[in-house]
Every structure is written in C-alpha cells, then in structure tokens.
PDB file of C-alpha atoms in Angstrom:
ATOM      1  CA  UNK R   1       0.018   0.002  -0.008  1.00 75.00           C
ATOM      2  CA  UNK R   2       1.669   3.199  -1.166  1.00 80.00           C
ATOM      3  CA  UNK R   3       1.214   6.554   0.566  1.00 88.00           C
ATOM      4  CA  UNK R   4      -1.593   8.654  -0.843  1.00 90.00           C
ATOM      5  CA  UNK R   5      -0.897  12.160  -2.082  1.00 88.00           C
ATOM      6  CA  UNK R   6      -4.090  13.278  -0.331  1.00 93.00           C
ATOM      7  CA  UNK R   7      -5.849  11.607   2.609  1.00 93.00           C
ATOM      8  CA  UNK R   8      -8.635  11.224   1.941  1.00 95.00           C
ATOM      9  CA  UNK R   9      -8.155  10.949  -1.782  1.00 96.00           C
ATOM     10  CA  UNK R  10     -11.473  12.012  -3.337  1.00 97.00           C
ATOM     11  CA  UNK R  11     -12.470  10.597  -6.736  1.00 97.00           C
ATOM     12  CA  UNK R  12     -15.641  11.083  -8.783  1.00 97.00           C
ATOM     13  CA  UNK R  13     -16.628   8.723 -11.539  1.00 96.00           C
ATOM     14  CA  UNK R  14     -19.527  10.048 -13.607  1.00 95.00           C
ATOM     15  CA  UNK R  15     -21.489   9.514 -16.723  1.00 92.00           C
ATOM     16  CA  UNK R  16     -24.950   8.460 -17.811  1.00 89.00           C
ATOM     17  CA  UNK R  17     -26.889   5.280 -17.384  1.00 81.00           C
ATOM     18  CA  UNK R  18     -25.585   2.324 -19.368  1.00 79.00           C
ATOM     19  CA  UNK R  19     -22.023   3.569 -19.871  1.00 84.00           C
ATOM     20  CA  UNK R  20     -20.450   1.203 -17.337  1.00 83.00           C
ATOM     21  CA  UNK R  21     -19.228   3.841 -14.902  1.00 85.00           C
ATOM     22  CA  UNK R  22     -20.784   2.073 -11.896  1.00 86.00           C
ATOM     23  CA  UNK R  23     -18.747  -1.059 -12.818  1.00 90.00           C
ATOM     24  CA  UNK R  24     -15.668   1.090 -13.153  1.00 92.00           C
ATOM     25  CA  UNK R  25     -16.176   2.606  -9.677  1.00 92.00           C
ATOM     26  CA  UNK R  26     -16.728  -0.879  -8.219  1.00 92.00           C
ATOM     27  CA  UNK R  27     -13.511  -2.164  -9.771  1.00 93.00           C
ATOM     28  CA  UNK R  28     -11.507   0.829  -8.500  1.00 94.00           C
ATOM     29  CA  UNK R  29     -12.985   0.716  -4.999  1.00 94.00           C
ATOM     30  CA  UNK R  30     -12.742  -3.081  -4.547  1.00 91.00           C
ATOM     31  CA  UNK R  31      -9.134  -3.108  -5.783  1.00 93.00           C
ATOM     32  CA  UNK R  32      -8.240  -0.332  -3.353  1.00 95.00           C
ATOM     33  CA  UNK R  33      -9.989  -2.158  -0.520  1.00 93.00           C
ATOM     34  CA  UNK R  34      -8.123  -5.380  -1.305  1.00 91.00           C
ATOM     35  CA  UNK R  35      -4.852  -3.439  -1.115  1.00 92.00           C
ATOM     36  CA  UNK R  36      -5.639  -2.388   2.460  1.00 94.00           C
ATOM     37  CA  UNK R  37      -7.023   1.122   2.015  1.00 96.00           C
ATOM     38  CA  UNK R  38     -10.143   2.300   3.796  1.00 96.00           C
ATOM     39  CA  UNK R  39     -12.687   2.965   1.038  1.00 96.00           C
ATOM     40  CA  UNK R  40     -16.075   4.694   1.133  1.00 96.00           C
ATOM     41  CA  UNK R  41     -18.324   4.662  -1.891  1.00 94.00           C
ATOM     42  CA  UNK R  42     -21.491   6.632  -2.475  1.00 91.00           C
ATOM     43  CA  UNK R  43     -23.573   6.532  -5.644  1.00 81.00           C
ATOM     44  CA  UNK R  44     -26.313   8.817  -6.990  1.00 76.00           C
ATOM     45  CA  UNK R  45     -28.612   7.964  -9.847  1.00 65.00           C
ATOM     46  CA  UNK R  46     -30.815  10.094 -12.033  1.00 59.00           C
ATOM     47  CA  UNK R  47     -33.176   8.417 -14.448  1.00 51.00           C
ATOM     48  CA  UNK R  48     -30.321   6.099 -15.290  1.00 42.00           C
ATOM     49  CA  UNK R  49     -32.306   3.703 -17.425  1.00 48.00           C
ATOM     50  CA  UNK R  50     -33.353   6.611 -19.634  1.00 52.00           C
ATOM     51  CA  UNK R  51     -29.833   7.988 -19.972  1.00 61.00           C
ATOM     52  CA  UNK R  52     -29.847  10.039 -16.773  1.00 77.00           C
ATOM     53  CA  UNK R  53     -26.869  10.978 -14.639  1.00 83.00           C
ATOM     54  CA  UNK R  54     -24.990   8.411 -12.658  1.00 88.00           C
ATOM     55  CA  UNK R  55     -22.216   9.477 -10.269  1.00 91.00           C
ATOM     56  CA  UNK R  56     -20.032   7.582  -7.836  1.00 94.00           C
ATOM     57  CA  UNK R  57     -18.099   9.181  -4.968  1.00 96.00           C
ATOM     58  CA  UNK R  58     -14.997   7.152  -4.045  1.00 97.00           C
ATOM     59  CA  UNK R  59     -13.079   8.318  -0.956  1.00 97.00           C
ATOM     60  CA  UNK R  60      -9.803   6.582  -0.034  1.00 97.00           C
ATOM     61  CA  UNK R  61      -7.809   6.772   3.142  1.00 97.00           C
ATOM     62  CA  UNK R  62      -4.812   4.942   4.617  1.00 95.00           C
ATOM     63  CA  UNK R  63      -6.177   4.878   8.153  1.00 94.00           C
ATOM     64  CA  UNK R  64      -9.619   6.555   8.586  1.00 94.00           C
ATOM     65  CA  UNK R  65     -13.243   6.021   7.612  1.00 93.00           C
ATOM     66  CA  UNK R  66     -14.736   9.048   5.938  1.00 95.00           C
ATOM     67  CA  UNK R  67     -18.280   9.889   4.926  1.00 93.00           C
ATOM     68  CA  UNK R  68     -19.280   8.732   1.474  1.00 93.00           C
ATOM     69  CA  UNK R  69     -20.030  12.135  -0.017  1.00 94.00           C
ATOM     70  CA  UNK R  70     -17.241  14.392  -1.296  1.00 96.00           C
ATOM     71  CA  UNK R  71     -17.625  18.038  -0.190  1.00 96.00           C
ATOM     72  CA  UNK R  72     -18.034  20.608  -2.967  1.00 97.00           C
ATOM     73  CA  UNK R  73     -14.746  21.706  -4.480  1.00 97.00           C
ATOM     74  CA  UNK R  74     -12.741  18.815  -2.988  1.00 97.00           C
ATOM     75  CA  UNK R  75     -12.391  16.230  -5.772  1.00 98.00           C
ATOM     76  CA  UNK R  76      -8.841  15.299  -6.597  1.00 97.00           C
ATOM     77  CA  UNK R  77      -9.632  13.086  -9.582  1.00 97.00           C
ATOM     78  CA  UNK R  78     -12.692  13.096 -11.874  1.00 98.00           C
ATOM     79  CA  UNK R  79     -13.199  10.296 -14.394  1.00 97.00           C
ATOM     80  CA  UNK R  80     -15.956  11.216 -16.795  1.00 97.00           C
ATOM     81  CA  UNK R  81     -17.654   9.050 -19.384  1.00 95.00           C
ATOM     82  CA  UNK R  82     -19.548  11.897 -21.099  1.00 96.00           C
ATOM     83  CA  UNK R  83     -18.299  15.445 -21.560  1.00 96.00           C
ATOM     84  CA  UNK R  84     -21.311  17.473 -20.390  1.00 95.00           C
ATOM     85  CA  UNK R  85     -21.701  15.241 -17.334  1.00 95.00           C
ATOM     86  CA  UNK R  86     -18.019  15.670 -16.627  1.00 97.00           C
ATOM     87  CA  UNK R  87     -18.428  19.419 -16.779  1.00 97.00           C
ATOM     88  CA  UNK R  88     -21.422  19.349 -14.433  1.00 95.00           C
ATOM     89  CA  UNK R  89     -19.381  17.458 -11.865  1.00 96.00           C
ATOM     90  CA  UNK R  90     -16.322  19.659 -12.332  1.00 98.00           C
ATOM     91  CA  UNK R  91     -18.368  22.835 -11.732  1.00 97.00           C
ATOM     92  CA  UNK R  92     -19.342  21.489  -8.358  1.00 96.00           C
ATOM     93  CA  UNK R  93     -16.364  19.446  -7.232  1.00 97.00           C
ATOM     94  CA  UNK R  94     -13.200  20.557  -9.091  1.00 98.00           C
ATOM     95  CA  UNK R  95     -10.500  22.853  -7.858  1.00 97.00           C
ATOM     96  CA  UNK R  96      -7.105  24.026  -9.136  1.00 95.00           C
ATOM     97  CA  UNK R  97      -5.468  20.739  -8.005  1.00 94.00           C
ATOM     98  CA  UNK R  98      -8.059  18.459  -9.710  1.00 97.00           C
ATOM     99  CA  UNK R  99      -7.016  16.091 -12.484  1.00 96.00           C
ATOM    100  CA  UNK R 100      -9.731  15.160 -14.991  1.00 97.00           C
ATOM    101  CA  UNK R 101      -9.843  12.242 -17.460  1.00 96.00           C
ATOM    102  CA  UNK R 102     -12.864  12.149 -19.721  1.00 97.00           C
ATOM    103  CA  UNK R 103     -14.264  10.895 -22.986  1.00 97.00           C
ATOM    104  CA  UNK R 104     -15.033  13.930 -25.180  1.00 97.00           C
ATOM    105  CA  UNK R 105     -17.637  12.081 -27.235  1.00 95.00           C
ATOM    106  CA  UNK R 106     -21.096  13.479 -26.495  1.00 94.00           C
ATOM    107  CA  UNK R 107     -24.152  11.362 -25.764  1.00 91.00           C
ATOM    108  CA  UNK R 108     -27.050  13.586 -26.718  1.00 87.00           C
ATOM    109  CA  UNK R 109     -30.145  13.581 -24.523  1.00 82.00           C
ATOM    110  CA  UNK R 110     -33.524  12.928 -26.116  1.00 79.00           C
ATOM    111  CA  UNK R 111     -34.449  16.598 -25.858  1.00 78.00           C
ATOM    112  CA  UNK R 112     -31.421  17.519 -27.969  1.00 86.00           C
ATOM    113  CA  UNK R 113     -32.176  14.838 -30.549  1.00 85.00           C
ATOM    114  CA  UNK R 114     -35.734  16.091 -30.783  1.00 85.00           C
ATOM    115  CA  UNK R 115     -34.541  19.688 -31.219  1.00 85.00           C
ATOM    116  CA  UNK R 116     -36.076  20.940 -27.969  1.00 86.00           C
ATOM    117  CA  UNK R 117     -32.723  21.477 -26.173  1.00 87.00           C
ATOM    118  CA  UNK R 118     -29.215  22.531 -27.190  1.00 90.00           C
ATOM    119  CA  UNK R 119     -25.940  20.824 -26.366  1.00 93.00           C
ATOM    120  CA  UNK R 120     -22.900  23.108 -25.928  1.00 94.00           C
ATOM    121  CA  UNK R 121     -19.958  22.656 -28.361  1.00 96.00           C
ATOM    122  CA  UNK R 122     -17.482  20.101 -27.078  1.00 95.00           C
ATOM    123  CA  UNK R 123     -14.692  22.686 -27.610  1.00 96.00           C
ATOM    124  CA  UNK R 124     -16.406  25.007 -25.102  1.00 97.00           C
ATOM    125  CA  UNK R 125     -16.789  22.164 -22.602  1.00 97.00           C
ATOM    126  CA  UNK R 126     -13.104  21.330 -22.967  1.00 96.00           C
ATOM    127  CA  UNK R 127     -12.019  24.918 -22.386  1.00 97.00           C
ATOM    128  CA  UNK R 128     -14.153  25.284 -19.243  1.00 98.00           C
ATOM    129  CA  UNK R 129     -12.872  21.960 -17.869  1.00 97.00           C
ATOM    130  CA  UNK R 130      -9.342  23.129 -18.364  1.00 96.00           C
ATOM    131  CA  UNK R 131     -10.097  26.415 -16.605  1.00 97.00           C
ATOM    132  CA  UNK R 132     -11.603  24.589 -13.639  1.00 97.00           C
ATOM    133  CA  UNK R 133      -8.885  22.005 -13.048  1.00 97.00           C
ATOM    134  CA  UNK R 134      -5.146  21.511 -12.756  1.00 95.00           C
ATOM    135  CA  UNK R 135      -5.021  19.268 -15.823  1.00 94.00           C
ATOM    136  CA  UNK R 136      -7.401  17.547 -18.152  1.00 96.00           C
ATOM    137  CA  UNK R 137      -6.962  14.531 -20.404  1.00 96.00           C
ATOM    138  CA  UNK R 138      -9.401  13.848 -23.217  1.00 96.00           C
ATOM    139  CA  UNK R 139      -9.364  10.124 -24.073  1.00 96.00           C
ATOM    140  CA  UNK R 140     -11.617   8.916 -26.870  1.00 96.00           C
ATOM    141  CA  UNK R 141     -12.669   5.812 -24.917  1.00 96.00           C
ATOM    142  CA  UNK R 142     -15.794   4.933 -26.828  1.00 95.00           C
ATOM    143  CA  UNK R 143     -14.020   5.112 -30.158  1.00 96.00           C
ATOM    144  CA  UNK R 144     -11.104   3.060 -28.808  1.00 97.00           C
ATOM    145  CA  UNK R 145     -13.482   0.452 -27.396  1.00 96.00           C
ATOM    146  CA  UNK R 146     -15.180   0.041 -30.775  1.00 95.00           C
ATOM    147  CA  UNK R 147     -11.737  -0.414 -32.403  1.00 95.00           C
ATOM    148  CA  UNK R 148     -10.871  -3.263 -30.028  1.00 93.00           C
ATOM    149  CA  UNK R 149     -14.211  -4.988 -30.654  1.00 90.00           C
ATOM    150  CA  UNK R 150     -16.755  -3.989 -28.028  1.00 92.00           C
ATOM    151  CA  UNK R 151     -18.215  -0.536 -27.397  1.00 89.00           C
ATOM    152  CA  UNK R 152     -19.082  -1.607 -23.833  1.00 90.00           C
ATOM    153  CA  UNK R 153     -15.386  -1.653 -22.963  1.00 94.00           C
ATOM    154  CA  UNK R 154     -15.105   2.119 -22.929  1.00 95.00           C
ATOM    155  CA  UNK R 155     -15.096   2.014 -19.135  1.00 94.00           C
ATOM    156  CA  UNK R 156     -12.071  -0.269 -19.165  1.00 96.00           C
ATOM    157  CA  UNK R 157     -10.309   2.073 -21.625  1.00 96.00           C
ATOM    158  CA  UNK R 158     -10.729   4.906 -19.188  1.00 96.00           C
ATOM    159  CA  UNK R 159      -9.454   2.777 -16.311  1.00 96.00           C
ATOM    160  CA  UNK R 160      -6.305   2.111 -18.326  1.00 96.00           C
ATOM    161  CA  UNK R 161      -5.906   5.860 -18.831  1.00 96.00           C
ATOM    162  CA  UNK R 162      -6.544   6.456 -15.114  1.00 96.00           C
ATOM    163  CA  UNK R 163      -3.790   3.989 -14.175  1.00 94.00           C
ATOM    164  CA  UNK R 164      -1.314   6.230 -16.033  1.00 93.00           C
ATOM    165  CA  UNK R 165      -2.452   9.431 -14.364  1.00 91.00           C
ATOM    166  CA  UNK R 166       0.124  11.051 -12.001  1.00 84.00           C
ATOM    167  CA  UNK R 167      -1.263  10.658  -8.531  1.00 83.00           C
ATOM    168  CA  UNK R 168      -3.407   7.653  -9.305  1.00 92.00           C
ATOM    169  CA  UNK R 169      -3.561   5.380  -6.258  1.00 92.00           C
ATOM    170  CA  UNK R 170      -3.601   2.346  -8.534  1.00 92.00           C
ATOM    171  CA  UNK R 171      -0.856   1.278 -10.897  1.00 90.00           C
ATOM    172  CA  UNK R 172      -1.333  -0.199 -14.320  1.00 92.00           C
ATOM    173  CA  UNK R 173      -0.316  -3.632 -12.987  1.00 91.00           C
ATOM    174  CA  UNK R 174      -2.695  -3.525 -10.036  1.00 90.00           C
ATOM    175  CA  UNK R 175      -5.680  -2.678 -12.180  1.00 90.00           C
ATOM    176  CA  UNK R 176      -4.707  -5.027 -14.925  1.00 87.00           C
ATOM    177  CA  UNK R 177      -4.551  -7.954 -12.518  1.00 88.00           C
ATOM    178  CA  UNK R 178      -8.154  -7.541 -11.444  1.00 87.00           C
ATOM    179  CA  UNK R 179      -9.444  -7.916 -14.994  1.00 88.00           C
ATOM    180  CA  UNK R 180      -8.644 -11.633 -14.889  1.00 85.00           C
ATOM    181  CA  UNK R 181     -10.793 -11.858 -11.739  1.00 87.00           C
ATOM    182  CA  UNK R 182     -13.769 -10.179 -13.323  1.00 86.00           C
ATOM    183  CA  UNK R 183     -13.825 -11.442 -16.910  1.00 89.00           C
ATOM    184  CA  UNK R 184     -13.257 -14.732 -18.704  1.00 89.00           C
ATOM    185  CA  UNK R 185     -12.636 -15.992 -22.238  1.00 92.00           C
ATOM    186  CA  UNK R 186     -13.284 -13.560 -25.088  1.00 92.00           C
ATOM    187  CA  UNK R 187     -14.568 -10.839 -22.740  1.00 91.00           C
ATOM    188  CA  UNK R 188     -11.233 -10.949 -20.867  1.00 93.00           C
ATOM    189  CA  UNK R 189      -9.209 -10.674 -24.090  1.00 94.00           C
ATOM    190  CA  UNK R 190     -11.268  -7.684 -25.296  1.00 94.00           C
ATOM    191  CA  UNK R 191     -11.035  -5.913 -21.978  1.00 93.00           C
ATOM    192  CA  UNK R 192      -7.288  -6.509 -21.768  1.00 95.00           C
ATOM    193  CA  UNK R 193      -6.961  -4.906 -25.218  1.00 96.00           C
ATOM    194  CA  UNK R 194      -9.201  -2.001 -24.140  1.00 96.00           C
ATOM    195  CA  UNK R 195      -7.194  -1.442 -20.955  1.00 96.00           C
ATOM    196  CA  UNK R 196      -3.857  -1.509 -22.788  1.00 96.00           C
ATOM    197  CA  UNK R 197      -5.232   0.905 -25.378  1.00 96.00           C
ATOM    198  CA  UNK R 198      -6.311   3.283 -22.654  1.00 96.00           C
ATOM    199  CA  UNK R 199      -2.825   3.159 -21.211  1.00 95.00           C
ATOM    200  CA  UNK R 200      -1.307   3.811 -24.649  1.00 95.00           C
ATOM    201  CA  UNK R 201      -3.680   6.752 -25.260  1.00 94.00           C
ATOM    202  CA  UNK R 202      -2.417   8.464 -22.114  1.00 91.00           C
ATOM    203  CA  UNK R 203       1.214   7.643 -22.900  1.00 85.00           C
ATOM    204  CA  UNK R 204       0.943   9.175 -26.362  1.00 79.00           C
ATOM    205  CA  UNK R 205      -0.552  12.368 -25.010  1.00 67.00           C
ATOM    206  CA  UNK R 206       2.508  13.117 -22.974  1.00 54.00           C
ATOM    207  CA  UNK R 207       1.413  16.598 -21.803  1.00 41.00           C
ATOM    208  CA  UNK R 208      -1.220  17.771 -19.429  1.00 39.00           C
ATOM    209  CA  UNK R 209      -3.916  19.057 -21.763  1.00 38.00           C
ATOM    210  CA  UNK R 210      -6.199  18.124 -24.601  1.00 38.00           C
TER     211      UNK R 210
END
C-alpha cells in the first residue's frame, strides 16, 4: 500500500446510465480495498435507465473511515464518461489541483435529438474543464473500445488511462490484474486490449492538456 498524495483521496466517476461507470467505480474501490485502504463509496442515480446522470463518490484513506459524499470543491480526480456530465461534476467538485480524465464524445439527450434542447460545443466544454482543473486529459474511450471490438469496454479504456495518471492510487499492473478476476474468455481478451489501449492513449498524449 503506497502513501496517498491526499488523505482522503477524493475521486468522482460520472457518466450516464448504461455507460459502465458504476462497474468502473466498483472495480476501483474493490481493488483499493483489497490493497488495504479504507474506502467509502456513495452513488447517486438520475433516471439512469433513460440515460440520466450516474455518479459515484470514491473516498480513499490509509487509516480513517470518511463519509461517502465528497464536499463541494474537494475532488482530486474526476473520471468522466460523457463530456457534459463531466463538466457538471467539475463545476461543483473541481479545484485548481483536480485532475480530470474524460471521454469527449457526446451522448445527446432525447431533448437535444428532438430539437427541444441545445448541447454546448465540445470545444467549449473542454475549455471550461481546463479552466476549472489543474489538468485535463481527453481520451476517446468509446471510439477506442469500438476499435478493439466492443463498445461496452469504454469504461475499461478509461481505467487504463486512469492508471497512467500522475497521482493515481492504482498502478497499471494492479488494475490489470483484477481484470482476470472479473472477466473470462473472449470478454477478458477484449477488456485486456481495451485497458492496454487506454494506457497507450495516455502515454501518447504526454502533456497535461487536450
């Protein structure tokens, strides 16, 4: 168990229903717990089956048990599966030390598809995220997942990217090991490819921005 940069380390994993962000938060939290950290997890759901917001609070400590909800402005890491949802969380929880990894591919609500609502340009979302946080990393997880053979593996792509983030409490090896415990056969192979591709996407980026 390595020393945390912050104690508690506060992480938010967010997206919309059906994107696999709840599974991602469960993988992260259970891995941390198995390593000996004290982990508190809280989840909030919108109309998740209709594409509503889904958000997980993950709080990690070496020695103490903390409440499950992260106070406003105190997230250290935000992992976002949808850009506008990521921005909503960042507006409430980010600060100048926050690191954000997100998929910049929009998932348009029904109101937008019907022409009753508007969706802000992704470029504007990216600029605001960068202004709110210490650093942001746009990883095209959904596109990468489709390239490796299964669009549902976007969550695993983002976990691979997360493992390469400076300050991540979990290494690439630690997260990679748990995949073999959660998946079997063809699903395991696809998720291993997705995870490796997420790692590579972060390595290729090099810098701290888009």
